Amino acid sequence: MSATQRALVVRRGVATRLARRVWHGGLQGSDYIWAIAFAVLYTLMFVTFVIYPICYGLWLGSQPELYSRLFDDPRYPTAVLNMMIYVGVAVNLKMMLAFLLSGFFMRKGWWVKGLLMIYVLPWAVPALPTFISIHWMLNTQWGLINNVLWDAFGVDGPGWLDTSRWLALGSVIVTYIWKNMPFWTVILLAGRMAIPQELYEAAEVDGATGIKRFVHVSLPLLANLYLVCTLLSTIFTLGDFNTAYFISGGGPALSTHVLATLGIRDAFEIARPQLGVAAVLSALPLMIPLVMTLMHKLRTSEVQL
């Protein structure tokens, strides 16, 4: 065998070993078999519970005539407006309050830690019983709030969920903020705790205390985290139906539906699943840019936690 042929054999052997290492990941024998078994199981679960539902939903909502019927529905523009108000007001107010409260919980003291534990409870308890309880608290005749108003002040409380669209939508927004704000407060609190203490000490030496320290140290370092959290919260809220569905139920007179609850109504209450999917998919033109912006922000900036 010539030197050239030996070199070719050696190169092929090296290439074969490299390919085997890439595919096997350094695993041999039973370890490789177990790795294949777990990978196949995960792939099947991913296809069954993620890929298939998404593709099936896109197929259900792929008929153009569905959107003509959807846009002709007088409840659809109301649902779109409600969704914009719900997302715009609830998310921004929630994140602003969470940001301010994260600064408060940075204080030292055992009572602050105890207060934080109590503050986190609304997020920690299950959502469904919480929303059902609040729904009955807002009941016009037997609700706790109106009974307290009558017993304490002798006045009849308003029909929170029965008479006014804006009262009902406001109740949904307040409930959403109360339920979800603790989670984002803890995230922003973790971001504040990740800022090196030396930066605050240096700022204090330079005379930056109080609001100046916040403006020149905390705010620039938390800006990326705040933006990413706001984008994530917006994406989550666009698909949230629990709050509106269990608090107002779309009432009064179907005036507080958002796109998610309108899709639930069309799909299950009036047995038009394709129209319900179309109502939900109509939010994609807003959802996709948000996801792309979020991914771009995660790639191009460092988020401190």
Short mmCIF file of C-alpha atoms in Angstrom, two decimals:
data_model
loop_
_atom_site.label_atom_id
_atom_site.label_comp_id
_atom_site.label_asym_id
_atom_site.label_seq_id
_atom_site.Cartn_x
_atom_site.Cartn_y
_atom_site.Cartn_z
CA MET A 1 0.00 0.00 0.00
CA SER A 2 1.39 3.33 -1.02
CA ALA A 3 1.80 6.31 1.28
CA THR A 4 -1.07 8.12 -0.45
CA GLN A 5 -3.43 5.19 0.10
CA ARG A 6 -2.41 4.92 3.74
CA ALA A 7 -3.09 8.64 4.20
CA LEU A 8 -6.55 8.23 2.65
CA VAL A 9 -7.32 5.30 4.97
CA VAL A 10 -6.19 7.33 7.98
CA ARG A 11 -8.32 10.30 6.92
CA ARG A 12 -11.37 8.11 6.45
CA GLY A 13 -10.84 6.54 9.86
CA VAL A 14 -10.55 9.95 11.49
CA ALA A 15 -13.68 11.19 9.70
CA THR A 16 -15.58 8.07 10.80
CA ARG A 17 -14.54 8.54 14.42
CA LEU A 18 -15.50 12.22 14.32
CA ALA A 19 -18.91 11.41 12.84
CA ARG A 20 -19.48 8.71 15.45
CA ARG A 21 -18.49 11.13 18.20
CA VAL A 22 -20.91 13.76 16.87
CA TRP A 23 -23.82 11.33 16.67
CA HIS A 24 -23.02 9.46 19.88
CA GLY A 25 -21.98 12.50 21.92
CA GLY A 26 -19.25 10.51 23.58
CA LEU A 27 -21.74 7.91 24.83
CA GLN A 28 -21.13 4.20 24.46
CA GLY A 29 -23.07 1.00 24.99
CA SER A 30 -26.12 1.15 27.24
CA ASP A 31 -25.69 4.89 27.86
CA TYR A 32 -26.18 5.54 24.15
CA ILE A 33 -29.26 3.26 24.04
CA TRP A 34 -30.83 5.05 27.02
CA ALA A 35 -30.09 8.41 25.42
CA ILE A 36 -31.84 7.32 22.21
CA ALA A 37 -34.83 6.02 24.20
CA PHE A 38 -35.27 9.31 26.08
CA ALA A 39 -34.77 11.37 22.91
CA VAL A 40 -37.40 9.35 21.03
CA LEU A 41 -39.86 9.66 23.93
CA TYR A 42 -39.34 13.42 24.15
CA THR A 43 -39.70 13.79 20.39
CA LEU A 44 -42.97 11.87 20.40
CA MET A 45 -44.34 13.97 23.24
CA PHE A 46 -43.24 17.19 21.55
CA VAL A 47 -44.88 16.20 18.26
CA THR A 48 -48.05 15.01 20.02
CA PHE A 49 -48.61 17.89 22.40
CA VAL A 50 -46.93 20.82 20.61
CA ILE A 51 -46.48 20.34 16.87
CA TYR A 52 -49.77 18.55 16.20
CA PRO A 53 -52.04 20.98 18.14
CA ILE A 54 -50.38 23.99 16.50
CA CYS A 55 -50.63 22.54 13.00
CA TYR A 56 -54.20 21.38 13.59
CA GLY A 57 -55.19 24.82 14.87
CA LEU A 58 -53.59 26.54 11.88
CA TRP A 59 -55.42 24.14 9.57
CA LEU A 60 -58.76 24.83 11.30
CA GLY A 61 -58.30 28.57 10.93
CA SER A 62 -56.88 28.55 7.40
CA GLN A 63 -60.14 29.15 5.52
CA PRO A 64 -60.45 32.79 4.34
CA GLU A 65 -64.25 32.82 4.65
CA LEU A 66 -63.92 32.32 8.40
CA TYR A 67 -62.34 35.74 8.76
CA SER A 68 -65.09 37.35 6.67
CA ARG A 69 -67.66 35.91 9.07
CA LEU A 70 -65.52 36.91 12.04
CA PHE A 71 -65.14 40.53 10.90
CA ASP A 72 -68.89 40.74 10.27
CA ASP A 73 -69.56 39.76 13.88
CA PRO A 74 -70.41 42.99 15.79
CA ARG A 75 -68.77 41.55 18.91
CA TYR A 76 -65.37 41.22 17.21
CA PRO A 77 -64.43 44.95 17.10
CA THR A 78 -65.48 45.25 20.73
CA ALA A 79 -63.29 42.27 21.63
CA VAL A 80 -60.32 43.78 19.80
CA LEU A 81 -60.76 47.11 21.59
CA ASN A 82 -61.13 45.35 24.94
CA MET A 83 -57.98 43.36 24.26
CA MET A 84 -56.00 46.51 23.45
CA ILE A 85 -57.23 48.23 26.62
CA TYR A 86 -56.74 45.10 28.70
CA VAL A 87 -53.21 44.46 27.49
CA GLY A 88 -52.11 48.09 27.32
CA VAL A 89 -53.40 49.18 30.71
CA ALA A 90 -52.99 45.96 32.70
CA VAL A 91 -49.47 45.08 31.55
CA ASN A 92 -47.96 48.56 31.81
CA LEU A 93 -49.58 49.40 35.13
CA LYS A 94 -48.63 46.00 36.53
CA MET A 95 -45.00 46.30 35.45
CA MET A 96 -44.68 49.89 36.71
CA LEU A 97 -46.07 48.97 40.13
CA ALA A 98 -43.94 45.81 40.23
CA PHE A 99 -40.83 47.89 39.48
CA LEU A 100 -41.61 50.36 42.27
CA LEU A 101 -42.45 47.61 44.77
CA SER A 102 -39.25 45.72 43.93
CA GLY A 103 -37.37 48.78 45.20
CA PHE A 104 -39.41 48.78 48.39
CA PHE A 105 -38.68 45.11 49.06
CA MET A 106 -34.94 45.79 48.76
CA ARG A 107 -35.13 47.30 52.24
CA LYS A 108 -33.51 45.39 55.06
CA GLY A 109 -35.47 44.02 57.97
CA TRP A 110 -37.31 40.90 58.97
CA TRP A 111 -40.68 42.63 58.62
CA VAL A 112 -39.95 43.37 54.96
CA LYS A 113 -39.24 39.69 54.32
CA GLY A 114 -42.45 38.72 56.10
CA LEU A 115 -44.42 41.27 54.11
CA LEU A 116 -42.91 39.90 50.89
CA MET A 117 -44.11 36.39 51.78
CA ILE A 118 -47.66 37.71 52.27
CA TYR A 119 -47.43 39.80 49.10
CA VAL A 120 -46.51 36.76 46.98
CA LEU A 121 -49.55 34.74 48.15
CA PRO A 122 -52.01 35.99 45.45
CA TRP A 123 -49.69 34.65 42.74
CA ALA A 124 -48.95 31.43 44.63
CA VAL A 125 -52.56 30.33 45.20
CA PRO A 126 -54.39 28.53 42.33
CA ALA A 127 -55.97 30.86 39.80
CA LEU A 128 -59.36 29.21 39.33
CA PRO A 129 -60.66 29.32 42.94
CA THR A 130 -59.25 32.84 43.26
CA PHE A 131 -61.13 34.14 40.23
CA ILE A 132 -64.35 32.39 41.23
CA SER A 133 -64.11 33.91 44.72
CA ILE A 134 -63.56 37.41 43.32
CA HIS A 135 -66.45 36.92 40.90
CA TRP A 136 -68.81 36.20 43.81
CA MET A 137 -67.33 39.02 45.88
CA LEU A 138 -68.40 41.38 43.08
CA ASN A 139 -71.93 40.00 42.90
CA THR A 140 -74.46 42.85 43.03
CA GLN A 141 -76.90 41.31 45.53
CA TRP A 142 -74.90 38.85 47.66
CA GLY A 143 -71.31 39.95 47.06
CA LEU A 144 -69.02 40.74 49.97
CA ILE A 145 -68.05 44.20 48.67
CA ASN A 146 -71.61 45.50 48.25
CA ASN A 147 -72.67 44.00 51.58
CA VAL A 148 -69.80 45.78 53.33
CA LEU A 149 -70.77 49.06 51.62
CA TRP A 150 -74.35 48.63 52.83
CA ASP A 151 -73.46 47.60 56.39
CA ALA A 152 -70.78 50.26 56.83
CA PHE A 153 -72.18 53.25 54.95
CA GLY A 154 -75.80 52.38 54.17
CA VAL A 155 -75.31 52.74 50.41
CA ASP A 156 -76.07 50.36 47.59
CA GLY A 157 -72.96 49.23 45.76
CA PRO A 158 -72.75 49.39 41.98
CA GLY A 159 -73.39 46.49 39.67
CA TRP A 160 -69.75 45.64 39.18
CA LEU A 161 -70.33 42.96 36.56
CA ASP A 162 -73.98 43.44 35.61
CA THR A 163 -74.66 47.00 34.46
CA SER A 164 -71.55 48.75 33.15
CA ARG A 165 -69.07 47.52 30.57
CA TRP A 166 -66.32 49.73 31.96
CA LEU A 167 -66.88 48.66 35.56
CA ALA A 168 -66.73 45.02 34.50
CA LEU A 169 -63.62 45.54 32.35
CA GLY A 170 -62.01 47.54 35.15
CA SER A 171 -62.73 44.70 37.57
CA VAL A 172 -61.04 42.27 35.18
CA ILE A 173 -57.97 44.53 34.88
CA VAL A 174 -57.65 45.08 38.64
CA THR A 175 -57.99 41.35 39.30
CA TYR A 176 -55.34 40.55 36.67
CA ILE A 177 -52.90 43.05 38.18
CA TRP A 178 -53.51 41.80 41.72
CA LYS A 179 -52.99 38.18 40.68
CA ASN A 180 -49.89 38.56 38.50
CA MET A 181 -47.99 41.53 39.89
CA PRO A 182 -46.20 39.58 42.68
CA PHE A 183 -44.48 37.29 40.15
CA TRP A 184 -42.97 40.15 38.17
CA THR A 185 -42.08 41.98 41.37
CA VAL A 186 -39.97 39.01 42.44
CA ILE A 187 -38.28 38.88 39.00
CA LEU A 188 -37.41 42.59 39.14
CA LEU A 189 -36.32 42.20 42.77
CA ALA A 190 -33.89 39.48 41.67
CA GLY A 191 -32.58 41.89 39.01
CA ARG A 192 -32.02 44.58 41.63
CA MET A 193 -30.23 42.12 43.91
CA ALA A 194 -27.89 41.16 41.04
CA ILE A 195 -26.55 44.73 40.77
CA PRO A 196 -23.13 44.84 42.49
CA GLN A 197 -23.27 46.80 45.74
CA GLU A 198 -19.97 48.45 44.81
CA LEU A 199 -21.75 50.47 42.14
CA TYR A 200 -24.09 51.96 44.71
CA GLU A 201 -21.19 52.70 47.03
CA ALA A 202 -19.27 54.41 44.22
CA ALA A 203 -22.33 56.44 43.30
CA GLU A 204 -22.75 57.48 46.93
CA VAL A 205 -19.12 58.62 47.06
CA ASP A 206 -19.79 60.74 43.97
CA GLY A 207 -22.75 62.34 45.69
CA ALA A 208 -25.49 60.39 43.88
CA THR A 209 -28.01 59.44 46.55
CA GLY A 210 -31.75 58.88 46.57
CA ILE A 211 -33.37 59.62 43.23
CA LYS A 212 -30.02 60.33 41.55
CA ARG A 213 -28.72 56.88 42.46
CA PHE A 214 -31.89 55.37 41.04
CA VAL A 215 -31.63 57.36 37.78
CA HIS A 216 -27.91 56.81 37.19
CA VAL A 217 -27.41 53.27 38.55
CA SER A 218 -30.58 51.23 38.98
CA LEU A 219 -32.57 52.42 35.99
CA PRO A 220 -29.88 51.90 33.28
CA LEU A 221 -28.94 48.45 34.61
CA LEU A 222 -32.56 47.29 34.91
CA ALA A 223 -33.81 48.76 31.64
CA ASN A 224 -33.14 45.62 29.56
CA LEU A 225 -34.68 43.33 32.16
CA TYR A 226 -37.73 45.57 32.45
CA LEU A 227 -38.20 45.61 28.67
CA VAL A 228 -37.85 41.83 28.34
CA CYS A 229 -40.29 41.26 31.22
CA THR A 230 -42.78 43.67 29.65
CA LEU A 231 -42.56 41.89 26.29
CA LEU A 232 -43.00 38.49 27.93
CA SER A 233 -45.92 39.71 30.00
CA THR A 234 -47.58 41.22 26.91
CA ILE A 235 -47.26 37.92 25.03
CA PHE A 236 -48.69 35.98 27.98
CA THR A 237 -51.56 38.45 28.44
CA LEU A 238 -52.58 38.32 24.78
CA GLY A 239 -53.35 34.63 25.23
CA ASP A 240 -54.85 34.93 28.71
CA PHE A 241 -58.53 34.07 28.94
CA ASN A 242 -58.80 32.97 32.57
CA THR A 243 -59.22 36.40 34.11
CA ALA A 244 -61.88 37.77 31.76
CA TYR A 245 -63.65 34.42 31.46
CA PHE A 246 -64.03 33.73 35.19
CA ILE A 247 -64.45 37.32 36.44
CA SER A 248 -66.90 38.89 33.99
CA GLY A 249 -67.70 35.95 31.71
CA GLY A 250 -67.76 38.41 28.82
CA GLY A 251 -70.69 40.30 30.36
CA PRO A 252 -72.64 42.40 30.63
CA ALA A 253 -74.25 41.65 27.27
CA LEU A 254 -71.01 40.18 25.82
CA SER A 255 -69.34 43.59 26.10
CA THR A 256 -66.12 42.58 27.90
CA HIS A 257 -64.95 39.72 25.71
CA VAL A 258 -61.32 39.76 24.60
CA LEU A 259 -60.12 37.73 21.63
CA ALA A 260 -59.22 34.72 23.77
CA THR A 261 -62.62 34.55 25.49
CA LEU A 262 -64.44 35.29 22.23
CA GLY A 263 -62.64 32.31 20.70
CA ILE A 264 -63.67 30.14 23.67
CA ARG A 265 -67.29 31.29 23.28
CA ASP A 266 -67.37 30.60 19.53
CA ALA A 267 -65.66 27.24 19.86
CA PHE A 268 -67.51 25.77 22.84
CA GLU A 269 -70.64 27.74 23.70
CA ILE A 270 -72.05 28.07 20.20
CA ALA A 271 -70.21 25.04 18.72
CA ARG A 272 -68.25 26.83 15.98
CA PRO A 273 -64.67 25.66 16.66
CA GLN A 274 -63.26 26.89 13.36
CA LEU A 275 -64.56 30.40 14.01
CA GLY A 276 -63.17 30.26 17.54
CA VAL A 277 -59.74 29.32 16.23
CA ALA A 278 -59.96 32.15 13.68
CA ALA A 279 -60.73 34.63 16.49
CA VAL A 280 -57.64 33.52 18.40
CA LEU A 281 -55.42 33.44 15.31
CA SER A 282 -56.43 36.99 14.42
CA ALA A 283 -54.10 38.11 17.25
CA LEU A 284 -51.06 36.66 15.43
CA PRO A 285 -50.26 39.90 13.53
CA LEU A 286 -49.63 41.45 16.93
CA MET A 287 -48.11 38.37 18.58
CA ILE A 288 -45.47 37.60 15.94
CA PRO A 289 -43.73 41.04 16.01
CA LEU A 290 -43.65 40.87 19.80
CA VAL A 291 -42.00 37.43 19.75
CA MET A 292 -39.49 38.56 17.11
CA THR A 293 -38.67 41.68 19.12
CA LEU A 294 -38.23 39.59 22.25
CA MET A 295 -35.89 37.11 20.54
CA HIS A 296 -33.87 39.95 19.02
CA LYS A 297 -33.59 41.64 22.41
CA LEU A 298 -32.44 38.42 24.05
CA ARG A 299 -29.78 37.91 21.38
CA THR A 300 -28.38 41.43 21.32
CA SER A 301 -28.49 42.42 24.98
CA GLU A 302 -27.52 40.96 28.30
CA VAL A 303 -30.39 40.58 30.76
CA GLN A 304 -29.29 40.55 34.36
CA LEU A 305 -31.15 38.31 36.80
#
